[in-house]
């Protein structure tokens, strides 16, 4: 693959991204802009002035709209004004621990926000494709040692995970009720959901995430505190699932009936590792640092083991992860070592190009 990913498919297409000021959303906006898409972003303000969205300046290169996906009428107005053809829904309250503090807002954003997006899609004739992004945590997690497949039950222990499971149920309901593939000739829309694992990469400064926690400590010359050292996750660079979402949308455009369902995007098995291993690799790649185990047996519940089965995406989409864990951490820490001295937009484009070569 080259930077002209998917044979110029996105050139000239009107693509709306919810959550474009967020970590994944900002990378997707940069990538799609590079591919020649007319990008419309709808999101809240970025969380910090160091976020990838802010430092890259991508907002000045696209149509940049501020809004809350909990405001269904505003969403519909934006859709009507800009008439997107493809929608990537990434806006969310994305943090497990924060969901214990703001459970109602988490549900309002992740469940009702997703429903508002689908309702805006329903009344906007231009929209042909929508990829609704949820999370690997949407599954009813039994801490099993094999990966979850797309047809397994939705669930979730904490408010964040359960809200994403509820969003998946809503997406499936709207697909059956309003966007059924058997009635495609009447509605002309194809709706899929996508679930990814723990995503890392440059420009993420969210609280309670291992990479931002590591970088903040390293920049302050402090010890890196690890609160869940044994938690096992499927780690992947941000460009991995984004490439999956974008490939999925192209497949749906060309064959809208065959791909409108749920999809897992995760790493190879060798990139499934515990938090302590990942933090150790960060130190090695960054060139300095020290870890400290701060495990708290009384901490709020978070899953200790969670893996995805990506066989469906590999065999049906022709998608596969490109980076191993060492390469994933290396690409991530390289961004953090360079972002203060270089053009962040150019740095992101360089990393996209290296990923797609």
Short mmCIF file of C-alpha atoms in Angstrom, two decimals:
data_model
loop_
_atom_site.label_atom_id
_atom_site.label_comp_id
_atom_site.label_asym_id
_atom_site.label_seq_id
_atom_site.Cartn_x
_atom_site.Cartn_y
_atom_site.Cartn_z
CA UNK A 1 0.00 0.00 0.00
CA UNK A 2 1.06 3.59 -0.65
CA UNK A 3 -0.28 6.91 0.61
CA UNK A 4 -2.83 6.62 -2.26
CA UNK A 5 -4.50 3.92 -0.23
CA UNK A 6 -7.37 2.06 -1.89
CA UNK A 7 -6.74 3.37 -5.43
CA UNK A 8 -7.78 6.97 -4.77
CA UNK A 9 -11.14 5.78 -3.51
CA UNK A 10 -11.49 8.67 -1.04
CA UNK A 11 -10.45 11.46 -3.41
CA UNK A 12 -13.29 13.98 -3.66
CA UNK A 13 -15.66 12.06 -1.38
CA UNK A 14 -17.44 13.96 1.38
CA UNK A 15 -16.53 12.20 4.63
CA UNK A 16 -17.90 13.22 8.04
CA UNK A 17 -15.97 12.20 11.16
CA UNK A 18 -17.54 12.57 14.58
CA UNK A 19 -14.88 12.96 17.27
CA UNK A 20 -12.26 14.38 14.89
CA UNK A 21 -10.63 16.37 17.70
CA UNK A 22 -9.90 13.15 19.60
CA UNK A 23 -6.87 10.90 19.35
CA UNK A 24 -8.09 8.44 16.70
CA UNK A 25 -10.28 11.03 15.01
CA UNK A 26 -7.40 13.46 14.44
CA UNK A 27 -5.25 10.77 12.83
CA UNK A 28 -8.17 9.73 10.60
CA UNK A 29 -8.79 13.35 9.57
CA UNK A 30 -5.13 13.78 8.60
CA UNK A 31 -5.09 10.52 6.65
CA UNK A 32 -8.32 11.22 4.79
CA UNK A 33 -7.20 14.78 4.01
CA UNK A 34 -4.00 13.38 2.53
CA UNK A 35 -6.10 11.03 0.42
CA UNK A 36 -8.03 13.94 -1.06
CA UNK A 37 -11.31 13.54 0.81
CA UNK A 38 -13.50 16.51 1.68
CA UNK A 39 -13.40 16.02 5.46
CA UNK A 40 -16.10 17.43 7.76
CA UNK A 41 -15.33 17.10 11.46
CA UNK A 42 -17.96 17.30 14.22
CA UNK A 43 -16.70 17.18 17.81
CA UNK A 44 -16.23 18.85 21.16
CA UNK A 45 -13.16 20.97 21.78
CA UNK A 46 -9.92 18.98 22.12
CA UNK A 47 -9.15 17.90 25.67
CA UNK A 48 -5.70 19.55 25.91
CA UNK A 49 -3.57 21.99 23.94
CA UNK A 50 -1.04 19.20 23.36
CA UNK A 51 -3.46 16.84 21.60
CA UNK A 52 -2.52 15.61 18.14
CA UNK A 53 -5.48 17.54 16.71
CA UNK A 54 -4.15 20.85 18.07
CA UNK A 55 -0.46 20.40 17.35
CA UNK A 56 -1.04 19.04 13.83
CA UNK A 57 -3.25 21.97 12.84
CA UNK A 58 -5.54 19.61 10.92
CA UNK A 59 -8.55 21.72 11.89
CA UNK A 60 -7.45 24.48 9.52
CA UNK A 61 -7.31 22.05 6.57
CA UNK A 62 -10.83 20.60 6.89
CA UNK A 63 -14.37 21.75 7.72
CA UNK A 64 -14.10 21.98 11.50
CA UNK A 65 -17.39 22.03 13.44
CA UNK A 66 -17.85 22.10 17.21
CA UNK A 67 -20.82 20.24 18.62
CA UNK A 68 -22.03 17.56 21.00
CA UNK A 69 -23.43 14.30 19.60
CA UNK A 70 -25.99 14.40 22.40
CA UNK A 71 -27.60 17.29 20.48
CA UNK A 72 -29.55 15.35 17.85
CA UNK A 73 -31.06 18.41 16.18
CA UNK A 74 -27.67 20.06 15.70
CA UNK A 75 -26.31 16.83 14.22
CA UNK A 76 -29.15 16.66 11.73
CA UNK A 77 -28.58 20.29 10.74
CA UNK A 78 -24.89 19.61 10.09
CA UNK A 79 -25.69 16.52 8.03
CA UNK A 80 -28.27 18.45 6.01
CA UNK A 81 -25.86 21.31 5.36
CA UNK A 82 -22.82 19.27 4.32
CA UNK A 83 -24.48 16.18 2.81
CA UNK A 84 -21.74 13.63 3.66
CA UNK A 85 -21.48 10.43 1.65
CA UNK A 86 -19.47 8.44 4.22
CA UNK A 87 -19.67 8.73 8.01
CA UNK A 88 -17.11 7.50 10.54
CA UNK A 89 -18.58 7.77 14.04
CA UNK A 90 -15.75 7.95 16.58
CA UNK A 91 -17.07 10.48 19.13
CA UNK A 92 -17.37 8.91 22.58
CA UNK A 93 -16.65 9.08 26.27
CA UNK A 94 -13.75 6.61 25.91
CA UNK A 95 -12.37 6.02 29.42
CA UNK A 96 -13.26 3.14 31.74
CA UNK A 97 -12.30 4.75 35.03
CA UNK A 98 -13.96 8.06 34.16
CA UNK A 99 -17.18 6.19 33.42
CA UNK A 100 -17.42 5.29 37.12
CA UNK A 101 -17.40 9.03 37.91
CA UNK A 102 -19.82 10.12 35.15
CA UNK A 103 -21.91 7.03 34.31
CA UNK A 104 -24.98 8.95 33.09
CA UNK A 105 -22.97 11.22 30.78
CA UNK A 106 -21.10 8.14 29.52
CA UNK A 107 -24.40 6.48 28.56
CA UNK A 108 -25.83 9.70 27.10
CA UNK A 109 -22.77 10.10 24.90
CA UNK A 110 -22.05 6.52 23.91
CA UNK A 111 -25.58 5.19 23.51
CA UNK A 112 -27.85 8.15 22.75
CA UNK A 113 -25.04 9.91 20.88
CA UNK A 114 -24.71 6.92 18.56
CA UNK A 115 -28.48 6.85 18.10
CA UNK A 116 -28.49 10.56 17.22
CA UNK A 117 -25.81 9.88 14.59
CA UNK A 118 -27.87 7.05 13.09
CA UNK A 119 -30.99 9.23 13.07
CA UNK A 120 -29.06 11.97 11.26
CA UNK A 121 -27.93 9.34 8.75
CA UNK A 122 -31.51 8.13 8.35
CA UNK A 123 -32.83 11.55 7.28
CA UNK A 124 -29.86 12.49 5.07
CA UNK A 125 -30.20 11.02 1.56
CA UNK A 126 -26.55 11.64 0.66
CA UNK A 127 -25.19 9.20 3.26
CA UNK A 128 -24.43 5.84 1.71
CA UNK A 129 -21.96 4.33 4.19
CA UNK A 130 -21.52 4.57 7.97
CA UNK A 131 -18.90 2.86 10.11
CA UNK A 132 -19.87 3.10 13.77
CA UNK A 133 -16.81 2.70 15.99
CA UNK A 134 -17.29 1.03 19.37
CA UNK A 135 -14.63 -0.98 21.26
CA UNK A 136 -13.40 -4.46 22.04
CA UNK A 137 -14.82 -3.91 25.53
CA UNK A 138 -18.38 -4.15 24.14
CA UNK A 139 -18.32 -7.94 24.59
CA UNK A 140 -19.55 -9.72 27.70
CA UNK A 141 -16.05 -10.37 29.02
CA UNK A 142 -15.60 -13.74 30.66
CA UNK A 143 -11.81 -13.30 30.88
CA UNK A 144 -11.48 -16.22 28.47
CA UNK A 145 -8.11 -17.07 26.93
CA UNK A 146 -9.33 -17.03 23.33
CA UNK A 147 -10.44 -14.02 21.34
CA UNK A 148 -14.04 -12.84 21.07
CA UNK A 149 -15.78 -13.28 17.74
CA UNK A 150 -18.20 -10.79 16.24
CA UNK A 151 -21.30 -12.89 16.98
CA UNK A 152 -20.64 -13.30 20.71
CA UNK A 153 -22.88 -11.61 23.31
CA UNK A 154 -22.54 -7.91 24.07
CA UNK A 155 -22.15 -6.87 27.70
CA UNK A 156 -19.69 -5.01 29.88
CA UNK A 157 -19.00 -4.77 33.61
CA UNK A 158 -18.27 -1.06 33.99
CA UNK A 159 -20.41 1.83 32.66
CA UNK A 160 -18.07 2.49 29.74
CA UNK A 161 -17.91 -1.09 28.51
CA UNK A 162 -21.63 -1.70 29.01
CA UNK A 163 -22.49 1.57 27.25
CA UNK A 164 -20.54 0.38 24.23
CA UNK A 165 -22.27 -2.99 24.36
CA UNK A 166 -25.59 -1.13 24.48
CA UNK A 167 -24.48 1.00 21.52
CA UNK A 168 -23.77 -2.16 19.54
CA UNK A 169 -27.24 -3.46 20.33
CA UNK A 170 -28.73 -0.15 19.18
CA UNK A 171 -26.67 -0.21 15.97
CA UNK A 172 -27.90 -3.74 15.22
CA UNK A 173 -31.48 -2.65 15.92
CA UNK A 174 -31.28 0.37 13.62
CA UNK A 175 -29.73 -1.80 10.92
CA UNK A 176 -32.58 -4.32 11.12
CA UNK A 177 -35.30 -1.72 11.58
CA UNK A 178 -34.28 1.04 9.17
CA UNK A 179 -31.23 -0.06 7.15
CA UNK A 180 -31.93 -3.74 6.55
CA UNK A 181 -29.73 -5.12 3.76
CA UNK A 182 -32.74 -6.90 2.24
CA UNK A 183 -34.34 -3.47 1.74
CA UNK A 184 -31.23 -1.72 0.47
CA UNK A 185 -32.92 -0.66 -2.77
CA UNK A 186 -35.37 1.41 -0.69
CA UNK A 187 -33.06 3.11 1.84
CA UNK A 188 -29.68 3.02 0.04
CA UNK A 189 -27.59 2.87 3.19
CA UNK A 190 -25.05 0.40 4.59
CA UNK A 191 -24.24 0.50 8.32
CA UNK A 192 -21.41 -1.44 10.01
CA UNK A 193 -19.81 -1.40 13.45
CA UNK A 194 -16.11 -1.77 14.19
CA UNK A 195 -14.43 -2.93 17.38
CA UNK A 196 -10.75 -2.37 18.12
CA UNK A 197 -8.47 -3.14 21.02
CA UNK A 198 -6.11 -0.92 22.99
CA UNK A 199 -4.89 1.66 20.50
CA UNK A 200 -1.68 3.61 21.04
CA UNK A 201 0.16 6.23 19.01
CA UNK A 202 1.47 9.77 19.03
CA UNK A 203 -0.61 12.66 20.29
CA UNK A 204 -2.68 10.85 22.92
CA UNK A 205 -2.66 12.63 26.29
CA UNK A 206 -5.75 11.07 27.87
CA UNK A 207 -5.72 10.24 31.56
CA UNK A 208 -5.50 6.61 32.71
CA UNK A 209 -3.90 5.36 29.50
CA UNK A 210 -0.54 3.66 29.68
CA UNK A 211 1.31 5.54 26.91
CA UNK A 212 0.31 9.08 27.99
CA UNK A 213 1.05 8.12 31.60
CA UNK A 214 4.49 6.90 30.56
CA UNK A 215 5.30 9.97 28.47
CA UNK A 216 4.15 12.44 31.13
CA UNK A 217 6.40 10.72 33.67
CA UNK A 218 9.35 10.54 31.27
CA UNK A 219 9.09 14.20 30.31
CA UNK A 220 8.98 15.15 34.00
CA UNK A 221 11.87 12.78 34.83
CA UNK A 222 9.63 10.89 37.23
CA UNK A 223 9.09 7.18 37.86
CA UNK A 224 6.31 5.62 35.78
CA UNK A 225 3.55 4.38 38.09
CA UNK A 226 1.80 1.23 36.83
CA UNK A 227 -1.59 0.52 38.46
CA UNK A 228 -2.57 -2.64 36.52
CA UNK A 229 0.71 -4.31 35.56
CA UNK A 230 -0.80 -7.72 34.85
CA UNK A 231 -3.75 -6.57 32.72
CA UNK A 232 -3.44 -8.19 29.29
CA UNK A 233 -4.53 -6.24 26.21
CA UNK A 234 -4.33 -6.47 22.41
CA UNK A 235 -2.04 -3.49 21.68
CA UNK A 236 -2.07 -1.87 18.24
CA UNK A 237 -0.90 1.35 16.65
CA UNK A 238 -3.68 3.83 15.88
CA UNK A 239 -3.10 3.46 12.13
CA UNK A 240 -3.95 -0.26 12.27
CA UNK A 241 -7.67 0.00 13.10
CA UNK A 242 -8.02 3.20 11.03
CA UNK A 243 -6.78 1.30 7.99
CA UNK A 244 -9.40 -1.34 8.79
CA UNK A 245 -12.23 1.18 9.13
CA UNK A 246 -11.26 2.86 5.84
CA UNK A 247 -10.94 -0.44 3.98
CA UNK A 248 -14.30 -1.57 5.39
CA UNK A 249 -15.98 1.62 4.15
CA UNK A 250 -14.60 1.06 0.66
CA UNK A 251 -15.81 -2.55 0.63
CA UNK A 252 -19.25 -1.38 1.79
CA UNK A 253 -19.37 1.25 -0.95
CA UNK A 254 -18.64 -1.34 -3.63
CA UNK A 255 -20.84 -4.05 -2.08
CA UNK A 256 -23.21 -2.46 0.47
CA UNK A 257 -25.13 -5.61 1.31
CA UNK A 258 -22.28 -8.01 2.14
CA UNK A 259 -20.34 -5.98 4.72
CA UNK A 260 -22.96 -4.18 6.86
CA UNK A 261 -22.28 -6.00 10.13
CA UNK A 262 -19.85 -6.03 13.06
CA UNK A 263 -16.07 -6.30 12.57
CA UNK A 264 -13.10 -6.84 14.89
CA UNK A 265 -9.77 -5.11 14.22
CA UNK A 266 -6.94 -6.21 16.46
CA UNK A 267 -3.27 -7.17 16.43
CA UNK A 268 -1.59 -10.51 15.85
CA UNK A 269 -1.37 -12.77 18.88
CA UNK A 270 2.25 -11.82 19.56
CA UNK A 271 1.14 -8.20 20.21
CA UNK A 272 -1.11 -9.29 23.07
CA UNK A 273 0.86 -8.40 26.20
CA UNK A 274 0.41 -7.12 29.74
CA UNK A 275 0.75 -3.48 30.73
CA UNK A 276 4.12 -3.99 32.44
CA UNK A 277 5.63 -5.47 29.26
CA UNK A 278 4.38 -2.53 27.18
CA UNK A 279 5.71 0.03 29.63
CA UNK A 280 9.07 -1.76 29.64
CA UNK A 281 9.18 -1.50 25.85
CA UNK A 282 8.35 2.22 26.07
CA UNK A 283 11.36 2.76 28.34
CA UNK A 284 13.59 0.79 26.00
CA UNK A 285 12.41 2.71 22.95
CA UNK A 286 12.43 6.13 24.64
CA UNK A 287 15.90 5.58 26.04
CA UNK A 288 15.27 6.19 29.74
CA UNK A 289 12.81 5.64 32.57
CA UNK A 290 11.89 3.48 35.55
CA UNK A 291 8.72 1.58 36.44
CA UNK A 292 6.95 1.27 39.78
CA UNK A 293 4.18 -1.22 40.55
CA UNK A 294 1.26 0.61 42.20
CA UNK A 295 -1.29 -2.21 42.10
CA UNK A 296 -4.31 -1.42 44.29
CA UNK A 297 -6.52 -4.41 45.21
CA UNK A 298 -9.35 -2.00 46.14
CA UNK A 299 -9.35 -0.17 42.79
CA UNK A 300 -12.48 -0.11 40.64
CA UNK A 301 -12.94 -3.15 38.41
CA UNK A 302 -11.21 -3.28 35.06
CA UNK A 303 -10.92 -6.38 32.89
CA UNK A 304 -7.66 -8.26 33.34
CA UNK A 305 -7.80 -10.21 30.08
CA UNK A 306 -9.40 -9.21 26.79
CA UNK A 307 -8.61 -10.40 23.26
CA UNK A 308 -10.28 -10.26 19.86
CA UNK A 309 -10.54 -12.84 17.11
CA UNK A 310 -9.76 -10.97 13.86
CA UNK A 311 -10.21 -13.93 11.49
CA UNK A 312 -13.29 -12.41 9.87
CA UNK A 313 -11.52 -9.16 8.91
CA UNK A 314 -8.49 -11.08 7.67
CA UNK A 315 -10.43 -13.50 5.46
CA UNK A 316 -13.45 -11.44 4.38
CA UNK A 317 -11.91 -7.97 4.09
CA UNK A 318 -8.35 -8.88 3.22
CA UNK A 319 -7.18 -6.71 6.12
CA UNK A 320 -4.37 -7.66 8.47
CA UNK A 321 -2.25 -5.89 11.09
CA UNK A 322 1.12 -4.74 9.79
CA UNK A 323 3.14 -3.98 12.93
CA UNK A 324 4.37 -6.18 15.76
CA UNK A 325 4.43 -4.91 19.36
CA UNK A 326 7.99 -3.63 19.18
CA UNK A 327 7.27 -1.70 15.97
CA UNK A 328 4.02 -0.36 17.43
CA UNK A 329 5.71 0.99 20.55
CA UNK A 330 8.68 2.25 18.50
CA UNK A 331 6.48 4.27 16.12
CA UNK A 332 4.56 5.67 19.08
CA UNK A 333 7.57 6.76 21.13
CA UNK A 334 9.23 8.24 18.04
CA UNK A 335 6.30 10.68 17.75
CA UNK A 336 6.71 11.74 21.38
CA UNK A 337 10.46 12.21 21.00
CA UNK A 338 10.02 14.45 17.96
CA UNK A 339 6.77 16.40 18.40
CA UNK A 340 8.30 19.38 20.24
CA UNK A 341 10.87 20.12 17.55
CA UNK A 342 9.12 19.35 14.26
CA UNK A 343 5.92 20.01 12.31
CA UNK A 344 3.48 17.59 13.89
CA UNK A 345 1.36 17.44 10.74
CA UNK A 346 4.41 16.45 8.67
CA UNK A 347 5.43 13.96 11.35
CA UNK A 348 1.99 12.31 11.21
CA UNK A 349 2.05 12.18 7.40
CA UNK A 350 5.54 10.67 7.51
CA UNK A 351 4.34 7.95 9.88
CA UNK A 352 1.26 7.27 7.73
CA UNK A 353 3.50 6.93 4.69
CA UNK A 354 5.89 4.57 6.47
CA UNK A 355 2.95 2.50 7.68
CA UNK A 356 1.41 2.18 4.23
CA UNK A 357 4.57 1.42 2.26
#
